[in-house]
PDB file of C-alpha atoms in Angstrom:
ATOM      1  CA  UNK A   1     -19.918 -15.441  -4.339  1.00 84.00           C
ATOM      2  CA  UNK A   2     -19.345 -16.395  -8.251  1.00 88.00           C
ATOM      3  CA  UNK A   3     -15.575 -15.723  -8.355  1.00 94.00           C
ATOM      4  CA  UNK A   4     -13.353 -18.509  -9.854  1.00 95.00           C
ATOM      5  CA  UNK A   5     -10.770 -19.017  -7.168  1.00 96.00           C
ATOM      6  CA  UNK A   6      -6.882 -20.287  -7.748  1.00 95.00           C
ATOM      7  CA  UNK A   7      -5.451 -21.345  -4.275  1.00 95.00           C
ATOM      8  CA  UNK A   8      -1.595 -21.691  -4.709  1.00 93.00           C
ATOM      9  CA  UNK A   9       0.010 -22.288  -1.600  1.00 92.00           C
ATOM     10  CA  UNK A  10       3.534 -21.731  -0.711  1.00 89.00           C
ATOM     11  CA  UNK A  11       5.690 -24.849  -1.090  1.00 90.00           C
ATOM     12  CA  UNK A  12       6.467 -24.824   2.660  1.00 91.00           C
ATOM     13  CA  UNK A  13       2.893 -24.507   3.297  1.00 89.00           C
ATOM     14  CA  UNK A  14       2.141 -27.438   1.552  1.00 89.00           C
ATOM     15  CA  UNK A  15       5.047 -29.464   2.961  1.00 92.00           C
ATOM     16  CA  UNK A  16       4.721 -28.524   6.416  1.00 94.00           C
ATOM     17  CA  UNK A  17       0.800 -28.898   6.253  1.00 94.00           C
ATOM     18  CA  UNK A  18      -0.852 -31.362   4.586  1.00 94.00           C
ATOM     19  CA  UNK A  19      -3.738 -31.628   6.206  1.00 96.00           C
ATOM     20  CA  UNK A  20      -4.850 -28.124   5.130  1.00 95.00           C
ATOM     21  CA  UNK A  21      -4.244 -28.920   1.755  1.00 95.00           C
ATOM     22  CA  UNK A  22      -6.241 -32.196   2.127  1.00 96.00           C
ATOM     23  CA  UNK A  23      -8.936 -30.061   4.152  1.00 96.00           C
ATOM     24  CA  UNK A  24      -9.011 -27.550   1.167  1.00 96.00           C
ATOM     25  CA  UNK A  25      -9.430 -30.349  -1.364  1.00 96.00           C
ATOM     26  CA  UNK A  26     -12.140 -32.025   0.708  1.00 96.00           C
ATOM     27  CA  UNK A  27     -14.193 -28.727   1.015  1.00 96.00           C
ATOM     28  CA  UNK A  28     -13.758 -27.287  -2.214  1.00 96.00           C
ATOM     29  CA  UNK A  29     -12.300 -29.916  -4.791  1.00 93.00           C
ATOM     30  CA  UNK A  30     -15.607 -30.606  -6.521  1.00 95.00           C
ATOM     31  CA  UNK A  31     -16.531 -27.081  -7.070  1.00 95.00           C
ATOM     32  CA  UNK A  32     -15.903 -26.022 -10.475  1.00 94.00           C
ATOM     33  CA  UNK A  33     -14.609 -22.277  -9.307  1.00 95.00           C
ATOM     34  CA  UNK A  34     -11.986 -23.935  -7.122  1.00 96.00           C
ATOM     35  CA  UNK A  35      -8.499 -24.626  -8.456  1.00 94.00           C
ATOM     36  CA  UNK A  36      -5.743 -26.038  -6.110  1.00 94.00           C
ATOM     37  CA  UNK A  37      -2.510 -25.157  -7.759  1.00 93.00           C
ATOM     38  CA  UNK A  38       0.437 -26.917  -6.220  1.00 91.00           C
ATOM     39  CA  UNK A  39       3.150 -26.185  -8.886  1.00 87.00           C
ATOM     40  CA  UNK A  40       5.140 -23.131  -8.538  1.00 84.00           C
ATOM     41  CA  UNK A  41       6.785 -24.053 -11.968  1.00 87.00           C
ATOM     42  CA  UNK A  42       4.875 -21.840 -14.092  1.00 87.00           C
ATOM     43  CA  UNK A  43       2.973 -18.243 -13.582  1.00 88.00           C
ATOM     44  CA  UNK A  44       0.043 -18.992 -15.567  1.00 89.00           C
ATOM     45  CA  UNK A  45      -2.632 -18.637 -12.456  1.00 91.00           C
ATOM     46  CA  UNK A  46      -0.785 -15.124 -11.451  1.00 91.00           C
ATOM     47  CA  UNK A  47      -1.134 -13.798 -14.904  1.00 92.00           C
ATOM     48  CA  UNK A  48      -4.369 -15.143 -15.103  1.00 93.00           C
ATOM     49  CA  UNK A  49      -5.539 -13.646 -11.831  1.00 95.00           C
ATOM     50  CA  UNK A  50      -7.561 -10.412 -11.646  1.00 96.00           C
ATOM     51  CA  UNK A  51      -6.982  -9.667  -7.835  1.00 97.00           C
ATOM     52  CA  UNK A  52      -4.522 -11.451  -5.697  1.00 97.00           C
ATOM     53  CA  UNK A  53      -5.818 -12.198  -1.981  1.00 96.00           C
ATOM     54  CA  UNK A  54      -2.703 -12.954   0.161  1.00 93.00           C
ATOM     55  CA  UNK A  55      -1.019 -11.820   3.527  1.00 89.00           C
ATOM     56  CA  UNK A  56       2.268 -10.095   3.727  1.00 82.00           C
ATOM     57  CA  UNK A  57       3.834 -12.520   1.345  1.00 85.00           C
ATOM     58  CA  UNK A  58       6.662 -11.209  -1.364  1.00 87.00           C
ATOM     59  CA  UNK A  59       4.393 -12.660  -4.110  1.00 92.00           C
ATOM     60  CA  UNK A  60       2.305  -9.586  -3.730  1.00 94.00           C
ATOM     61  CA  UNK A  61       5.120  -7.525  -4.748  1.00 94.00           C
ATOM     62  CA  UNK A  62       5.612  -9.444  -7.683  1.00 92.00           C
ATOM     63  CA  UNK A  63       1.923  -9.815  -8.966  1.00 95.00           C
ATOM     64  CA  UNK A  64       1.233  -6.178  -8.365  1.00 96.00           C
ATOM     65  CA  UNK A  65       4.230  -4.484  -9.704  1.00 94.00           C
ATOM     66  CA  UNK A  66       4.407  -7.424 -12.622  1.00 93.00           C
ATOM     67  CA  UNK A  67       0.617  -7.499 -13.663  1.00 95.00           C
ATOM     68  CA  UNK A  68      -0.328  -3.776 -12.707  1.00 96.00           C
ATOM     69  CA  UNK A  69      -3.299  -5.467 -10.777  1.00 97.00           C
ATOM     70  CA  UNK A  70      -4.584  -4.879  -7.314  1.00 97.00           C
ATOM     71  CA  UNK A  71      -3.803  -6.720  -4.046  1.00 97.00           C
ATOM     72  CA  UNK A  72      -6.365  -7.619  -1.387  1.00 97.00           C
ATOM     73  CA  UNK A  73      -4.240  -8.081   1.924  1.00 96.00           C
ATOM     74  CA  UNK A  74      -5.250 -10.153   4.714  1.00 95.00           C
ATOM     75  CA  UNK A  75      -3.894  -8.421   7.904  1.00 92.00           C
ATOM     76  CA  UNK A  76      -2.758 -11.624   9.355  1.00 87.00           C
ATOM     77  CA  UNK A  77      -0.287 -11.483  12.406  1.00 84.00           C
ATOM     78  CA  UNK A  78       2.924 -10.841  11.241  1.00 81.00           C
ATOM     79  CA  UNK A  79       5.632 -13.401  10.721  1.00 80.00           C
ATOM     80  CA  UNK A  80       9.074 -12.123  12.752  1.00 81.00           C
ATOM     81  CA  UNK A  81      12.043 -13.933  12.242  1.00 81.00           C
ATOM     82  CA  UNK A  82      14.200 -11.114  13.834  1.00 84.00           C
ATOM     83  CA  UNK A  83      12.790  -9.897  17.146  1.00 84.00           C
ATOM     84  CA  UNK A  84      14.749  -6.638  17.110  1.00 86.00           C
ATOM     85  CA  UNK A  85      13.630  -5.472  13.469  1.00 81.00           C
ATOM     86  CA  UNK A  86      12.211  -2.139  14.949  1.00 84.00           C
ATOM     87  CA  UNK A  87      15.589  -1.426  16.372  1.00 90.00           C
ATOM     88  CA  UNK A  88      16.726  -0.240  12.863  1.00 88.00           C
ATOM     89  CA  UNK A  89      14.017   2.173  12.270  1.00 88.00           C
ATOM     90  CA  UNK A  90      12.842   1.081   9.070  1.00 85.00           C
ATOM     91  CA  UNK A  91       9.491  -0.347   8.109  1.00 85.00           C
ATOM     92  CA  UNK A  92       9.549  -3.612   6.022  1.00 84.00           C
ATOM     93  CA  UNK A  93       8.527  -2.410   2.330  1.00 87.00           C
ATOM     94  CA  UNK A  94       6.072  -5.000   2.290  1.00 85.00           C
ATOM     95  CA  UNK A  95       4.052  -2.972   5.020  1.00 87.00           C
ATOM     96  CA  UNK A  96       4.865   0.435   3.875  1.00 90.00           C
ATOM     97  CA  UNK A  97       3.444   0.079   0.337  1.00 93.00           C
ATOM     98  CA  UNK A  98       0.616  -2.698   0.745  1.00 93.00           C
ATOM     99  CA  UNK A  99      -1.956   0.166   0.856  1.00 92.00           C
ATOM    100  CA  UNK A 100      -0.779   1.624  -2.271  1.00 95.00           C
ATOM    101  CA  UNK A 101      -0.949  -2.001  -4.015  1.00 96.00           C
ATOM    102  CA  UNK A 102      -4.666  -2.668  -2.778  1.00 96.00           C
ATOM    103  CA  UNK A 103      -6.801  -2.762   0.334  1.00 96.00           C
ATOM    104  CA  UNK A 104      -5.805  -4.160   3.750  1.00 96.00           C
ATOM    105  CA  UNK A 105      -8.671  -6.136   5.531  1.00 96.00           C
ATOM    106  CA  UNK A 106      -8.634  -7.301   9.219  1.00 94.00           C
ATOM    107  CA  UNK A 107      -9.528 -10.753   9.841  1.00 93.00           C
ATOM    108  CA  UNK A 108     -12.514  -9.687  11.978  1.00 95.00           C
ATOM    109  CA  UNK A 109     -13.937  -8.252   8.638  1.00 96.00           C
ATOM    110  CA  UNK A 110     -13.050 -11.280   6.520  1.00 94.00           C
ATOM    111  CA  UNK A 111     -16.530 -11.316   5.458  1.00 95.00           C
ATOM    112  CA  UNK A 112     -16.030  -8.138   3.724  1.00 96.00           C
ATOM    113  CA  UNK A 113     -13.883  -9.760   1.080  1.00 95.00           C
ATOM    114  CA  UNK A 114     -16.690 -10.269  -1.613  1.00 95.00           C
ATOM    115  CA  UNK A 115     -17.500  -6.577  -1.767  1.00 96.00           C
ATOM    116  CA  UNK A 116     -13.699  -5.722  -1.216  1.00 96.00           C
ATOM    117  CA  UNK A 117     -13.007  -8.022  -4.331  1.00 96.00           C
ATOM    118  CA  UNK A 118     -15.835  -5.975  -6.192  1.00 95.00           C
ATOM    119  CA  UNK A 119     -14.192  -2.668  -5.526  1.00 95.00           C
ATOM    120  CA  UNK A 120     -10.910  -3.538  -6.470  1.00 96.00           C
ATOM    121  CA  UNK A 121     -12.146  -4.964 -10.021  1.00 95.00           C
ATOM    122  CA  UNK A 122     -14.283  -1.784 -10.538  1.00 95.00           C
ATOM    123  CA  UNK A 123     -11.011   0.430  -9.917  1.00 94.00           C
ATOM    124  CA  UNK A 124      -8.836  -1.716 -11.562  1.00 91.00           C
ATOM    125  CA  UNK A 125      -7.885   0.968 -14.430  1.00 91.00           C
ATOM    126  CA  UNK A 126      -6.741   3.345 -11.619  1.00 93.00           C
ATOM    127  CA  UNK A 127      -4.463   0.386  -9.938  1.00 95.00           C
ATOM    128  CA  UNK A 128      -2.863  -0.028 -13.127  1.00 95.00           C
ATOM    129  CA  UNK A 129      -1.802   3.692 -13.085  1.00 94.00           C
ATOM    130  CA  UNK A 130      -0.662   3.737  -9.380  1.00 95.00           C
ATOM    131  CA  UNK A 131       1.020   0.228  -9.635  1.00 96.00           C
ATOM    132  CA  UNK A 132       2.883   1.389 -12.779  1.00 94.00           C
ATOM    133  CA  UNK A 133       4.350   4.473 -10.927  1.00 95.00           C
ATOM    134  CA  UNK A 134       5.035   2.257  -7.779  1.00 95.00           C
ATOM    135  CA  UNK A 135       7.222   0.263 -10.071  1.00 94.00           C
ATOM    136  CA  UNK A 136       8.722   2.982 -11.612  1.00 92.00           C
ATOM    137  CA  UNK A 137       9.628   4.197  -8.123  1.00 92.00           C
ATOM    138  CA  UNK A 138      10.937   0.957  -6.516  1.00 91.00           C
ATOM    139  CA  UNK A 139      12.371  -1.092  -9.497  1.00 87.00           C
ATOM    140  CA  UNK A 140      15.480  -0.454 -11.288  1.00 83.00           C
ATOM    141  CA  UNK A 141      15.588  -0.574 -14.830  1.00 83.00           C
ATOM    142  CA  UNK A 142      12.239  -2.331 -15.396  1.00 81.00           C
ATOM    143  CA  UNK A 143      12.627  -4.213 -18.667  1.00 84.00           C
ATOM    144  CA  UNK A 144      16.337  -3.378 -18.825  1.00 87.00           C
ATOM    145  CA  UNK A 145      17.615  -4.900 -16.262  1.00 87.00           C
ATOM    146  CA  UNK A 146      18.992  -7.862 -18.581  1.00 90.00           C
ATOM    147  CA  UNK A 147      20.592  -5.510 -21.010  1.00 93.00           C
ATOM    148  CA  UNK A 148      22.293  -3.485 -17.942  1.00 91.00           C
ATOM    149  CA  UNK A 149      23.472  -6.619 -16.081  1.00 91.00           C
ATOM    150  CA  UNK A 150      24.899  -8.200 -19.064  1.00 94.00           C
ATOM    151  CA  UNK A 151      26.787  -4.535 -20.236  1.00 94.00           C
ATOM    152  CA  UNK A 152      28.047  -4.648 -16.464  1.00 93.00           C
ATOM    153  CA  UNK A 153      29.218  -7.987 -16.519  1.00 95.00           C
ATOM    154  CA  UNK A 154      30.984  -7.726 -19.797  1.00 96.00           C
ATOM    155  CA  UNK A 155      32.835  -4.407 -18.413  1.00 96.00           C
ATOM    156  CA  UNK A 156      34.304  -6.489 -15.418  1.00 95.00           C
ATOM    157  CA  UNK A 157      36.096  -8.655 -18.383  1.00 91.00           C
TER     158      UNK A 157
END
C-alpha cells in the first residue's frame, strides 16, 4: 500500500520460530519497501518509524513515550504468564493506556490497517501532545533521571 515496512522481531521470536523469519524473507525479501531487522543493538528503525504496529509488547511504551508517535495495536490474544493476575484487581498498564497511545484494531479488521495508518499519520501532531502528557504522567523525571540517580547514589556514600 505504499508504506515502507520494517519488521523487527523480538529476539525470542527469531530464536523460537526461524520458519517465520524464513517465510517473511521468502515472501517479502525482494520488496524494496521491506526490511527485516534482526538486531536489537540499535534504535535506528524505531527512531525512523512514523508509526509502530505491535500487539501488547513493551516496545509500544518505549516507542510512544520516547518518540511521541502513535502506535497501531493489533488486538492479539493476551500472553498470560500468571493465571491469577486478575485477582489483584490491577489492569496491566499495557492494556490501560494503549488507546491513549494510538488505535487498537481487532484481528478481524486487519484489512483496515492501511486506513488506520493513514488516520494515525494525519493525527500525528495531536498524538505528539497526548503522548508528551502521558509521559509526564507516567515517567519519573524524564530527561533528568541520570542526574537524580547519581545524586541519590552519592547520598548513599
